[in-house]
């Protein structure tokens, strides 16, 4: 996989993950182009598009579009299910996920993605194992934060 | 701010995000962001040291701002500080910031790498994973330099936790992709392959991506992965849906892993080990069978996962291209999908069938779906699906259906989406040319193309139609008549005017006899378009006019008047003015003879690859535009270097036949100047394009319909030489295969004797009757070389006798049941050295139709080699002894295959000579020695093969006591490497 984009129906980018080295301007240009192209698609159209020498695989979940760009020889259907598994992971973690969860907890959305896909390839496809890893990390986080949270928040924001 | 915080969040961050979301305008958002940036900057610069939590919060805000699309130019240092925090959550934010925002800032990279190093050696799996994720996300060369040595160790260490192994595998993959030179193969590589056997499915899933990538680059080093992958796949495919627990996805066992395993296998040829291959074929069959089972769930995820595996399996089947049975099953399965209600499946089926269409085994099966595909082209609502349908029609097109497909594509063009018109035009043009049986159809098609989609007809297309008309005199009259008619339309496309101008200028005389298209009528028709055309077209028309003066002296005064008019001779465009002046002068001072010479008909164009095909290849070619290349729109025009102007210039320049001007090449397009003197005959036109049609069309099934097949043995198949070459260095394999019949061969040789077993397999379900085979010797052999015997139950039935080979054939059963195989034994005796192989003719009736085909029996002179071992000294002594010029044959040729030492050795051994080690002072070179055993004499031969890896060339030298042997061996071997 070369990159993954999550964006809203209004074309607002909610998450972007790049697995190939690109400059910021290139990233911006590509996102704009891909978002525009996908938003122009009507429902019931097929989920795959040829774009440059890549394939775009996308699916819409409520107000959010999930969109992956994969190399030409990649398997489109399995990429579609990569998207679905990621949605399932988000859903399980946030408890029926919505766009706002991803906006306000964007860093979590990135962590979950890293546990699931690394360097553009599926790292762990078991839902249970991914969530276990995230929960373990959250446990570490809580241990670290509980004693300080009340004190630290005062006067610092 | 209220001082309440939950354990898992940064309240300040949440408030900031809400603020941004509440901004009514872009300006308000920027204002709010600038305020925040100022605040953070002051905090970072402030005297009071910030604690970890605040740092984390501010860094996270910066990250958010960056992801909104704003530039961030500070905060990197604070983020790097977070990396060395021992609180997980701070470290995590630090790593995230680095992953998203790192740039090759040298001093920071050093700090970052230090922090990563600490985490990697912390032995805390969570920290190790964070560090590995960061390396994988950044994947820069600096990181590869720092960690490419360390990560393989982590990956294969016995005590590494599974989750760390997974991250390490993919991290290494990323580094290998960025800097393959820094990831050194070593002891770890063999252990990585064995991760395919790991108990933890997650580890296998991650590791296999790495193994696949490494295998693509170093197939030999990783080839043990094939059998491991097959057994893993077999276990998954045969497992019940619950066996794999959490790796089962909507009742499909391990779909991701299955796909990756199938993809890995596509890096290799079919397994050679029979057992492994059998197991794999079984897996593929099971996958195909499962597609027919009722779904275990109605959820789309179930069918997607299941079909993802199916499509990957089909890709593998196509990649092997050796199992006709599986190929046809795959094709049938895809045929079902063509009508599926899921758009995605229809799309993928069309796409996948495109590759099946190019396999000789499944081409016919694909063709049976033509109506469905045409229907898809007409009715699919999604342009990307229609595009796939058009691609498939193009791929399945051959001589039998070209007219139908071209007609459908033309009619689709009338309403086609703008985005795919240009490509469609190219495809129609190529198919029309490739499969044109009569060229009037070709001309009609291209003119229709210009009429329907003139704007999308690139120069290549109209140049090409002119090339073809010029080179084929049988179509010139028709072309002139047709363009003349097309030009009658009140509004015609400018490209039509160009083609019309050019063709009438050359061949208008061929229709001038008809009063309705008399010279003046032709001229007036062309000139009526003149004022609506662009400058380049007008320039072309002016050239057509001067050609008219030569063709039709009666038009001279009219045309001179036009040239003399102010609008021409004083035209503000320099090119037009110059042409008008020059042509006017030429027509008034040159004698008729001079004029006739200067304005002579265009000479034929030299043949080369169709430029249209080249263009389509370029358009579709992989990597035509990659993500990294942002420059858009390759300017086609530039490639033709002022193309528009040249089309007609060449008419003059080439006719002058003096020095070919650079523009003279424009019709020929890019490669070399036109060869005016040595023009090929019209008959050889298009040979290059037709050869593309290859085996599919020239195979005896399609080219020999029953009615025209005679009882005489057919001439040898065009590919029979190629088939013969396949067996020079090996004795067993499949000699021939088509839709009906497969012929396998096993042979053994000793001294001057050989025995060959032929296996005829009926691939259909219908019996073959009156199956007969005959072995004959071609010209040279017939007179004096080969002896062929045919015997039945030990009685000699047929006895083909020549002086060089004795061939004794036991006849086959006249009847072969559907699916059955029969065997035939042939005994061969070599009497003297020979060049041509004996011919094997096979005749039988299939469903009443006579099939008649002739192949070359792979008996070549080298089969009778006896290897001779000798020491270096002896070798060179004999080499010197064979020093007469005619005893040596030498060839220098380009490598056709990868220059792999092991493969070369295997081939030389297969040749039958002894491969001599430590003889040639240059270890790169190969030397061999052997004696050819014939009844009449023994012929000693020495061989030397010198590869030049840099130039990808070989020099092959053979010396034999007999000149014909050296020559023949040299010819045979030059095809092998």
mmCIF file of N, CA, C and O in Angstrom, chain A residues 17 19 22 26 28 30 41 44-47 50 52-54 73 75-78 81-82 84 88 100 103-104 111 114 121-124 126-129 137 145 152-154 156-157, chain B residues 3 7 14 18 21 51 53 56-58 69 88 92-93 137 166-167 170 174 200 209 246-247 249-250 256 260 263 301 304 308 312 343-344 348 351 382 384 388 623 625 627-628 630:
data_model
loop_
_atom_site.group_PDB
_atom_site.id
_atom_site.type_symbol
_atom_site.label_atom_id
_atom_site.label_comp_id
_atom_site.label_asym_id
_atom_site.label_seq_id
_atom_site.Cartn_x
_atom_site.Cartn_y
_atom_site.Cartn_z
ATOM 1 N N UNK A 17 -1.972 8.677 5.916
ATOM 2 C CA UNK A 17 -0.820 7.847 6.261
ATOM 3 C C UNK A 17 -0.089 7.543 4.969
ATOM 4 O O UNK A 17 -0.674 7.014 4.020
ATOM 5 N N UNK A 19 3.071 5.703 3.002
ATOM 6 C CA UNK A 19 4.062 4.632 3.126
ATOM 7 C C UNK A 19 5.175 4.748 2.094
ATOM 8 O O UNK A 19 5.977 3.850 1.941
ATOM 9 N N UNK A 22 7.385 11.170 0.217
ATOM 10 C CA UNK A 22 6.897 12.225 -0.665
ATOM 11 C C UNK A 22 7.065 13.551 0.052
ATOM 12 O O UNK A 22 7.048 13.606 1.279
ATOM 13 N N UNK A 26 3.756 17.463 -2.516
ATOM 14 C CA UNK A 26 3.243 16.321 -3.274
ATOM 15 C C UNK A 26 2.070 15.682 -2.540
ATOM 16 O O UNK A 26 1.051 15.368 -3.148
ATOM 17 N N UNK A 28 0.029 17.020 -0.463
ATOM 18 C CA UNK A 28 -1.163 17.875 -0.534
ATOM 19 C C UNK A 28 -1.831 17.751 -1.898
ATOM 20 O O UNK A 28 -3.047 17.644 -2.003
ATOM 21 N N UNK A 30 -1.632 15.295 -4.073
ATOM 22 C CA UNK A 30 -2.234 13.976 -4.267
ATOM 23 C C UNK A 30 -3.545 13.865 -3.492
ATOM 24 O O UNK A 30 -4.556 13.418 -4.020
ATOM 25 N N UNK A 41 -17.634 10.210 -7.327
ATOM 26 C CA UNK A 41 -18.224 8.911 -7.665
ATOM 27 C C UNK A 41 -19.623 8.802 -7.086
ATOM 28 O O UNK A 41 -19.886 9.260 -5.990
ATOM 29 N N UNK A 44 -23.034 2.949 -5.575
ATOM 30 C CA UNK A 44 -23.230 1.759 -6.422
ATOM 31 C C UNK A 44 -22.150 1.620 -7.482
ATOM 32 O O UNK A 44 -22.098 0.631 -8.187
ATOM 33 N N UNK A 45 -21.338 2.630 -7.634
ATOM 34 C CA UNK A 45 -20.235 2.460 -8.576
ATOM 35 C C UNK A 45 -19.217 1.530 -7.941
ATOM 36 O O UNK A 45 -19.246 1.286 -6.744
ATOM 37 N N UNK A 46 -18.295 1.032 -8.744
ATOM 38 C CA UNK A 46 -17.383 0.063 -8.164
ATOM 39 C C UNK A 46 -16.357 0.782 -7.299
ATOM 40 O O UNK A 46 -16.122 1.973 -7.443
ATOM 41 N N UNK A 47 -15.782 0.047 -6.381
ATOM 42 C CA UNK A 47 -14.932 0.652 -5.355
ATOM 43 C C UNK A 47 -13.492 0.820 -5.794
ATOM 44 O O UNK A 47 -12.643 1.116 -4.968
ATOM 45 N N UNK A 50 -8.583 3.306 -11.349
ATOM 46 C CA UNK A 50 -7.191 3.392 -11.766
ATOM 47 C C UNK A 50 -6.764 4.836 -11.630
ATOM 48 O O UNK A 50 -7.481 5.746 -12.042
ATOM 49 N N UNK A 52 -3.143 7.125 -12.033
ATOM 50 C CA UNK A 52 -1.729 7.037 -12.414
ATOM 51 C C UNK A 52 -1.385 5.563 -12.561
ATOM 52 O O UNK A 52 -2.123 4.828 -13.175
ATOM 53 N N UNK A 53 -0.284 5.116 -11.946
ATOM 54 C CA UNK A 53 -0.024 3.686 -12.093
ATOM 55 C C UNK A 53 -0.466 2.910 -10.851
ATOM 56 O O UNK A 53 -0.016 1.816 -10.606
ATOM 57 N N UNK A 54 -1.362 3.499 -10.100
ATOM 58 C CA UNK A 54 -1.835 2.837 -8.884
ATOM 59 C C UNK A 54 -3.319 2.521 -8.992
ATOM 60 O O UNK A 54 -3.994 2.946 -9.918
ATOM 61 N N UNK A 73 -0.316 -4.547 -8.838
ATOM 62 C CA UNK A 73 -0.563 -5.991 -8.760
ATOM 63 C C UNK A 73 -1.278 -6.386 -7.465
ATOM 64 O O UNK A 73 -1.559 -7.557 -7.249
ATOM 65 N N UNK A 75 -4.159 -6.929 -4.569
ATOM 66 C CA UNK A 75 -5.479 -7.517 -4.619
ATOM 67 C C UNK A 75 -6.511 -6.493 -4.113
ATOM 68 O O UNK A 75 -6.458 -6.055 -2.965
ATOM 69 N N UNK A 76 -7.433 -6.113 -4.977
ATOM 70 C CA UNK A 76 -8.386 -5.050 -4.622
ATOM 71 C C UNK A 76 -9.324 -5.469 -3.489
ATOM 72 O O UNK A 76 -9.590 -4.697 -2.573
ATOM 73 N N UNK A 77 -9.839 -6.692 -3.589
ATOM 74 C CA UNK A 77 -10.847 -7.106 -2.605
ATOM 75 C C UNK A 77 -10.247 -7.205 -1.208
ATOM 76 O O UNK A 77 -10.875 -6.818 -0.227
ATOM 77 N N UNK A 78 -9.022 -7.704 -1.131
ATOM 78 C CA UNK A 78 -8.433 -7.855 0.196
ATOM 79 C C UNK A 78 -8.121 -6.471 0.766
ATOM 80 O O UNK A 78 -8.175 -6.246 1.972
ATOM 81 N N UNK A 81 -11.152 -5.186 2.361
ATOM 82 C CA UNK A 81 -11.363 -5.773 3.689
ATOM 83 C C UNK A 81 -10.341 -5.263 4.706
ATOM 84 O O UNK A 81 -10.599 -5.285 5.903
ATOM 85 N N UNK A 82 -9.200 -4.805 4.235
ATOM 86 C CA UNK A 82 -8.258 -4.106 5.138
ATOM 87 C C UNK A 82 -8.976 -2.880 5.700
ATOM 88 O O UNK A 82 -8.950 -2.604 6.904
ATOM 89 N N UNK A 84 -12.152 -2.442 5.948
ATOM 90 C CA UNK A 84 -13.228 -2.833 6.851
ATOM 91 C C UNK A 84 -12.692 -3.257 8.218
ATOM 92 O O UNK A 84 -13.253 -2.907 9.247
ATOM 93 N N UNK A 88 -13.574 -1.765 11.819
ATOM 94 C CA UNK A 88 -13.984 -2.602 12.956
ATOM 95 C C UNK A 88 -13.136 -2.328 14.188
ATOM 96 O O UNK A 88 -13.644 -2.260 15.307
ATOM 97 N N UNK A 100 -16.388 12.223 14.738
ATOM 98 C CA UNK A 100 -15.870 13.065 15.817
ATOM 99 C C UNK A 100 -14.811 12.358 16.650
ATOM 100 O O UNK A 100 -13.837 12.965 17.078
ATOM 101 N N UNK A 103 -11.685 12.762 14.917
ATOM 102 C CA UNK A 103 -11.166 14.128 14.960
ATOM 103 C C UNK A 103 -10.518 14.408 16.308
ATOM 104 O O UNK A 103 -9.393 14.882 16.391
ATOM 105 N N UNK A 104 -11.226 14.048 17.373
ATOM 106 C CA UNK A 104 -10.730 14.418 18.699
ATOM 107 C C UNK A 104 -9.653 13.479 19.213
ATOM 108 O O UNK A 104 -8.868 13.846 20.081
ATOM 109 N N UNK A 111 -2.384 5.328 16.154
ATOM 110 C CA UNK A 111 -1.766 4.192 16.842
ATOM 111 C C UNK A 111 -2.403 2.888 16.399
ATOM 112 O O UNK A 111 -1.735 1.885 16.169
ATOM 113 N N UNK A 114 -1.140 1.892 13.117
ATOM 114 C CA UNK A 114 0.227 1.361 13.164
ATOM 115 C C UNK A 114 0.274 -0.079 13.674
ATOM 116 O O UNK A 114 1.116 -0.862 13.246
ATOM 117 N N UNK A 121 1.975 -2.736 4.878
ATOM 118 C CA UNK A 121 1.598 -4.152 4.826
ATOM 119 C C UNK A 121 0.892 -4.538 6.124
ATOM 120 O O UNK A 121 1.224 -4.017 7.187
ATOM 121 N N UNK A 122 -0.060 -5.473 6.017
ATOM 122 C CA UNK A 122 -0.773 -5.914 7.210
ATOM 123 C C UNK A 122 0.215 -6.552 8.173
ATOM 124 O O UNK A 122 0.986 -7.423 7.811
ATOM 125 N N UNK A 123 0.194 -6.073 9.409
ATOM 126 C CA UNK A 123 1.107 -6.593 10.412
ATOM 127 C C UNK A 123 0.418 -7.636 11.277
ATOM 128 O O UNK A 123 0.959 -8.669 11.598
ATOM 129 N N UNK A 124 -0.796 -7.358 11.643
ATOM 130 C CA UNK A 124 -1.540 -8.256 12.524
ATOM 131 C C UNK A 124 -2.999 -8.157 12.118
ATOM 132 O O UNK A 124 -3.592 -7.084 12.196
ATOM 133 N N UNK A 126 -5.467 -10.162 13.305
ATOM 134 C CA UNK A 126 -6.406 -10.595 14.329
ATOM 135 C C UNK A 126 -6.904 -9.377 15.117
ATOM 136 O O UNK A 126 -6.114 -8.614 15.660
ATOM 137 N N UNK A 127 -8.213 -9.222 15.145
ATOM 138 C CA UNK A 127 -8.802 -8.079 15.842
ATOM 139 C C UNK A 127 -8.420 -8.117 17.314
ATOM 140 O O UNK A 127 -8.064 -7.107 17.913
ATOM 141 N N UNK A 128 -8.497 -9.324 17.868
ATOM 142 C CA UNK A 128 -8.216 -9.482 19.289
ATOM 143 C C UNK A 128 -6.795 -9.026 19.608
ATOM 144 O O UNK A 128 -6.578 -8.281 20.567
ATOM 145 N N UNK A 129 -5.839 -9.472 18.804
ATOM 146 C CA UNK A 129 -4.441 -9.149 19.094
ATOM 147 C C UNK A 129 -4.150 -7.661 18.962
ATOM 148 O O UNK A 129 -3.416 -7.092 19.765
ATOM 149 N N UNK A 137 -1.140 -0.675 25.963
ATOM 150 C CA UNK A 137 -0.539 0.650 25.921
ATOM 151 C C UNK A 137 -1.370 1.632 26.746
ATOM 152 O O UNK A 137 -0.832 2.448 27.494
ATOM 153 N N UNK A 145 -0.522 8.430 34.267
ATOM 154 C CA UNK A 145 -1.167 9.731 34.393
ATOM 155 C C UNK A 145 -1.990 9.937 35.640
ATOM 156 O O UNK A 145 -2.151 11.058 36.077
ATOM 157 N N UNK A 152 -1.679 18.775 37.372
ATOM 158 C CA UNK A 152 -1.041 19.335 36.192
ATOM 159 C C UNK A 152 -1.971 20.200 35.356
ATOM 160 O O UNK A 152 -1.541 21.146 34.705
ATOM 161 N N UNK A 153 -3.233 19.866 35.381
ATOM 162 C CA UNK A 153 -4.129 20.566 34.482
ATOM 163 C C UNK A 153 -4.365 22.005 34.954
ATOM 164 O O UNK A 153 -4.591 22.901 34.161
ATOM 165 N N UNK A 154 -4.259 22.220 36.243
ATOM 166 C CA UNK A 154 -4.549 23.550 36.782
ATOM 167 C C UNK A 154 -3.521 24.570 36.316
ATOM 168 O O UNK A 154 -2.329 24.370 36.448
ATOM 169 N N UNK A 156 -2.378 25.401 33.661
ATOM 170 C CA UNK A 156 -1.417 25.162 32.589
ATOM 171 C C UNK A 156 -2.014 25.289 31.199
ATOM 172 O O UNK A 156 -1.294 25.236 30.219
ATOM 173 N N UNK A 157 -3.283 25.431 31.121
ATOM 174 C CA UNK A 157 -3.870 25.460 29.775
ATOM 175 C C UNK A 157 -4.311 26.868 29.422
ATOM 176 O O UNK A 157 -4.820 27.561 30.284
ATOM 177 N N UNK B 3 -10.103 22.816 35.432
ATOM 178 C CA UNK B 3 -8.987 21.948 35.739
ATOM 179 C C UNK B 3 -9.428 20.518 35.982
ATOM 180 O O UNK B 3 -9.188 19.959 37.033
ATOM 181 N N UNK B 7 -8.083 10.453 32.811
ATOM 182 C CA UNK B 7 -6.788 9.815 32.602
ATOM 183 C C UNK B 7 -6.366 9.761 31.153
ATOM 184 O O UNK B 7 -5.197 9.894 30.840
ATOM 185 N N UNK B 14 -8.502 18.903 23.438
ATOM 186 C CA UNK B 14 -9.896 18.761 23.019
ATOM 187 C C UNK B 14 -10.553 20.125 22.863
ATOM 188 O O UNK B 14 -11.289 20.377 21.905
ATOM 189 N N UNK B 18 -12.120 21.749 19.470
ATOM 190 C CA UNK B 18 -13.493 22.277 19.369
ATOM 191 C C UNK B 18 -13.481 23.710 18.866
ATOM 192 O O UNK B 18 -14.296 24.088 18.020
ATOM 193 N N UNK B 21 -13.044 23.750 15.236
ATOM 194 C CA UNK B 21 -14.248 23.286 14.549
ATOM 195 C C UNK B 21 -15.348 24.341 14.555
ATOM 196 O O UNK B 21 -16.183 24.382 13.672
ATOM 197 N N UNK B 51 6.963 20.488 32.144
ATOM 198 C CA UNK B 51 7.011 19.067 32.492
ATOM 199 C C UNK B 51 6.584 18.238 31.285
ATOM 200 O O UNK B 51 6.125 18.764 30.258
ATOM 201 N N UNK B 53 4.100 16.237 30.656
ATOM 202 C CA UNK B 53 2.710 16.270 30.217
ATOM 203 C C UNK B 53 2.441 17.475 29.329
ATOM 204 O O UNK B 53 1.818 17.375 28.272
ATOM 205 N N UNK B 56 3.985 17.156 26.003
ATOM 206 C CA UNK B 56 3.220 16.213 25.193
ATOM 207 C C UNK B 56 2.010 16.914 24.596
ATOM 208 O O UNK B 56 1.708 16.789 23.406
ATOM 209 N N UNK B 57 1.311 17.663 25.440
ATOM 210 C CA UNK B 57 0.084 18.314 24.991
ATOM 211 C C UNK B 57 0.368 19.310 23.883
ATOM 212 O O UNK B 57 -0.319 19.338 22.854
ATOM 213 N N UNK B 58 1.420 20.116 24.057
ATOM 214 C CA UNK B 58 1.719 21.124 23.040
ATOM 215 C C UNK B 58 2.200 20.485 21.743
ATOM 216 O O UNK B 58 1.854 20.920 20.643
ATOM 217 N N UNK B 69 -3.047 21.069 7.758
ATOM 218 C CA UNK B 69 -2.488 21.582 6.512
ATOM 219 C C UNK B 69 -1.668 22.850 6.687
ATOM 220 O O UNK B 69 -1.387 23.543 5.722
ATOM 221 N N UNK B 88 5.134 6.092 28.867
ATOM 222 C CA UNK B 88 4.740 5.561 27.567
ATOM 223 C C UNK B 88 4.011 6.589 26.718
ATOM 224 O O UNK B 88 4.314 6.818 25.561
ATOM 225 N N UNK B 92 5.017 8.063 23.143
ATOM 226 C CA UNK B 92 4.145 7.746 22.012
ATOM 227 C C UNK B 92 3.876 8.997 21.162
ATOM 228 O O UNK B 92 3.974 8.975 19.945
ATOM 229 N N UNK B 93 3.536 10.098 21.843
ATOM 230 C CA UNK B 93 3.277 11.335 21.100
ATOM 231 C C UNK B 93 4.542 11.815 20.404
ATOM 232 O O UNK B 93 4.517 12.256 19.262
ATOM 233 N N UNK B 137 7.848 4.011 9.749
ATOM 234 C CA UNK B 137 7.095 5.151 9.243
ATOM 235 C C UNK B 137 7.991 6.173 8.568
ATOM 236 O O UNK B 137 7.607 6.759 7.561
ATOM 237 N N UNK B 166 6.886 -9.210 14.523
ATOM 238 C CA UNK B 166 6.013 -8.720 13.454
ATOM 239 C C UNK B 166 6.454 -7.328 13.009
ATOM 240 O O UNK B 166 6.598 -7.055 11.819
ATOM 241 N N UNK B 167 6.651 -6.448 14.004
ATOM 242 C CA UNK B 167 7.064 -5.087 13.660
ATOM 243 C C UNK B 167 8.428 -5.093 12.999
ATOM 244 O O UNK B 167 8.670 -4.360 12.029
ATOM 245 N N UNK B 170 8.315 -6.050 9.201
ATOM 246 C CA UNK B 170 7.812 -5.034 8.273
ATOM 247 C C UNK B 170 8.699 -3.800 8.268
ATOM 248 O O UNK B 170 8.799 -3.088 7.268
ATOM 249 N N UNK B 174 10.460 -2.147 4.970
ATOM 250 C CA UNK B 174 10.458 -0.740 4.570
ATOM 251 C C UNK B 174 11.874 -0.245 4.291
ATOM 252 O O UNK B 174 12.129 0.436 3.314
ATOM 253 N N UNK B 200 2.714 -18.666 15.287
ATOM 254 C CA UNK B 200 1.885 -17.474 15.450
ATOM 255 C C UNK B 200 1.511 -16.936 14.057
ATOM 256 O O UNK B 200 2.377 -16.535 13.288
ATOM 257 N N UNK B 209 5.320 -10.771 3.938
ATOM 258 C CA UNK B 209 5.483 -9.579 3.091
ATOM 259 C C UNK B 209 6.963 -9.328 2.837
ATOM 260 O O UNK B 209 7.370 -8.998 1.720
ATOM 261 N N UNK B 246 -9.203 -16.397 15.750
ATOM 262 C CA UNK B 246 -9.351 -14.996 15.419
ATOM 263 C C UNK B 246 -8.787 -14.651 14.050
ATOM 264 O O UNK B 246 -8.949 -13.543 13.572
ATOM 265 N N UNK B 247 -8.093 -15.585 13.426
ATOM 266 C CA UNK B 247 -7.600 -15.313 12.077
ATOM 267 C C UNK B 247 -8.623 -15.708 11.018
ATOM 268 O O UNK B 247 -8.371 -15.604 9.836
ATOM 269 N N UNK B 249 -11.909 -14.754 9.228
ATOM 270 C CA UNK B 249 -12.571 -13.471 9.005
ATOM 271 C C UNK B 249 -13.876 -13.739 8.281
ATOM 272 O O UNK B 249 -13.854 -14.222 7.150
ATOM 273 N N UNK B 250 -14.965 -13.499 8.944
ATOM 274 C CA UNK B 250 -16.282 -13.776 8.356
ATOM 275 C C UNK B 250 -16.321 -15.168 7.711
ATOM 276 O O UNK B 250 -16.611 -15.313 6.531
ATOM 277 N N UNK B 256 -6.042 -12.835 4.541
ATOM 278 C CA UNK B 256 -4.880 -11.999 4.202
ATOM 279 C C UNK B 256 -3.651 -12.871 3.989
ATOM 280 O O UNK B 256 -2.923 -12.692 3.029
ATOM 281 N N UNK B 260 -1.430 -13.453 0.590
ATOM 282 C CA UNK B 260 0.012 -13.195 0.558
ATOM 283 C C UNK B 260 0.788 -14.448 0.163
ATOM 284 O O UNK B 260 1.798 -14.352 -0.538
ATOM 285 N N UNK B 263 0.493 -14.778 -3.469
ATOM 286 C CA UNK B 263 1.312 -13.761 -4.125
ATOM 287 C C UNK B 263 2.794 -14.151 -4.108
ATOM 288 O O UNK B 263 3.507 -14.016 -5.099
ATOM 289 N N UNK B 301 -18.544 -8.888 3.461
ATOM 290 C CA UNK B 301 -17.171 -9.162 3.890
ATOM 291 C C UNK B 301 -16.816 -10.620 3.640
ATOM 292 O O UNK B 301 -15.686 -10.941 3.278
ATOM 293 N N UNK B 304 -16.299 -10.996 -0.122
ATOM 294 C CA UNK B 304 -15.079 -10.300 -0.540
ATOM 295 C C UNK B 304 -13.823 -11.071 -0.164
ATOM 296 O O UNK B 304 -12.913 -11.223 -0.969
ATOM 297 N N UNK B 308 -11.379 -12.614 -2.746
ATOM 298 C CA UNK B 308 -10.013 -12.085 -2.799
ATOM 299 C C UNK B 308 -9.047 -13.249 -2.986
ATOM 300 O O UNK B 308 -8.128 -13.187 -3.819
ATOM 301 N N UNK B 312 -6.721 -14.122 -6.321
ATOM 302 C CA UNK B 312 -5.271 -14.290 -6.183
ATOM 303 C C UNK B 312 -4.862 -15.656 -6.718
ATOM 304 O O UNK B 312 -3.816 -15.791 -7.363
ATOM 305 N N UNK B 343 -21.007 -4.774 -8.547
ATOM 306 C CA UNK B 343 -20.193 -4.082 -9.549
ATOM 307 C C UNK B 343 -18.713 -4.428 -9.392
ATOM 308 O O UNK B 343 -18.002 -4.615 -10.366
ATOM 309 N N UNK B 344 -18.282 -4.521 -8.141
ATOM 310 C CA UNK B 344 -16.867 -4.801 -7.900
ATOM 311 C C UNK B 344 -16.422 -6.092 -8.559
ATOM 312 O O UNK B 344 -15.342 -6.178 -9.121
ATOM 313 N N UNK B 348 -13.650 -6.681 -11.523
ATOM 314 C CA UNK B 348 -12.457 -7.514 -11.358
ATOM 315 C C UNK B 348 -12.439 -8.657 -12.353
ATOM 316 O O UNK B 348 -11.378 -9.055 -12.846
ATOM 317 N N UNK B 351 -11.224 -7.385 -15.560
ATOM 318 C CA UNK B 351 -9.800 -7.097 -15.470
ATOM 319 C C UNK B 351 -8.974 -8.382 -15.552
ATOM 320 O O UNK B 351 -7.992 -8.478 -16.290
ATOM 321 N N UNK B 382 -20.903 2.593 -14.735
ATOM 322 C CA UNK B 382 -19.676 3.137 -14.173
ATOM 323 C C UNK B 382 -18.586 3.154 -15.255
ATOM 324 O O UNK B 382 -18.268 2.129 -15.837
ATOM 325 N N UNK B 384 -15.469 3.338 -15.068
ATOM 326 C CA UNK B 384 -14.275 2.506 -14.881
ATOM 327 C C UNK B 384 -14.553 1.057 -15.262
ATOM 328 O O UNK B 384 -13.658 0.343 -15.699
ATOM 329 N N UNK B 388 -12.785 -1.207 -18.377
ATOM 330 C CA UNK B 388 -12.293 -2.588 -18.294
ATOM 331 C C UNK B 388 -12.873 -3.435 -19.417
ATOM 332 O O UNK B 388 -12.185 -4.267 -19.994
ATOM 333 N N UNK B 623 4.444 2.485 -14.691
ATOM 334 C CA UNK B 623 5.322 3.569 -14.302
ATOM 335 C C UNK B 623 5.288 4.740 -15.255
ATOM 336 O O UNK B 623 6.164 5.577 -15.243
ATOM 337 N N UNK B 625 3.363 7.221 -15.245
ATOM 338 C CA UNK B 625 3.416 8.342 -14.326
ATOM 339 C C UNK B 625 3.348 7.747 -12.938
ATOM 340 O O UNK B 625 2.432 7.009 -12.630
ATOM 341 N N UNK B 627 3.602 8.182 -8.609
ATOM 342 C CA UNK B 627 3.265 9.180 -7.604
ATOM 343 C C UNK B 627 4.389 10.192 -7.476
ATOM 344 O O UNK B 627 4.168 11.360 -7.224
ATOM 345 N N UNK B 628 5.596 9.713 -7.661
ATOM 346 C CA UNK B 628 6.723 10.598 -7.444
ATOM 347 C C UNK B 628 6.917 11.607 -8.561
ATOM 348 O O UNK B 628 7.585 12.601 -8.395
ATOM 349 N N UNK B 630 5.358 14.263 -10.472
ATOM 350 C CA UNK B 630 4.124 15.036 -10.463
ATOM 351 C C UNK B 630 3.890 15.809 -11.746
ATOM 352 O O UNK B 630 2.828 16.339 -11.959
#
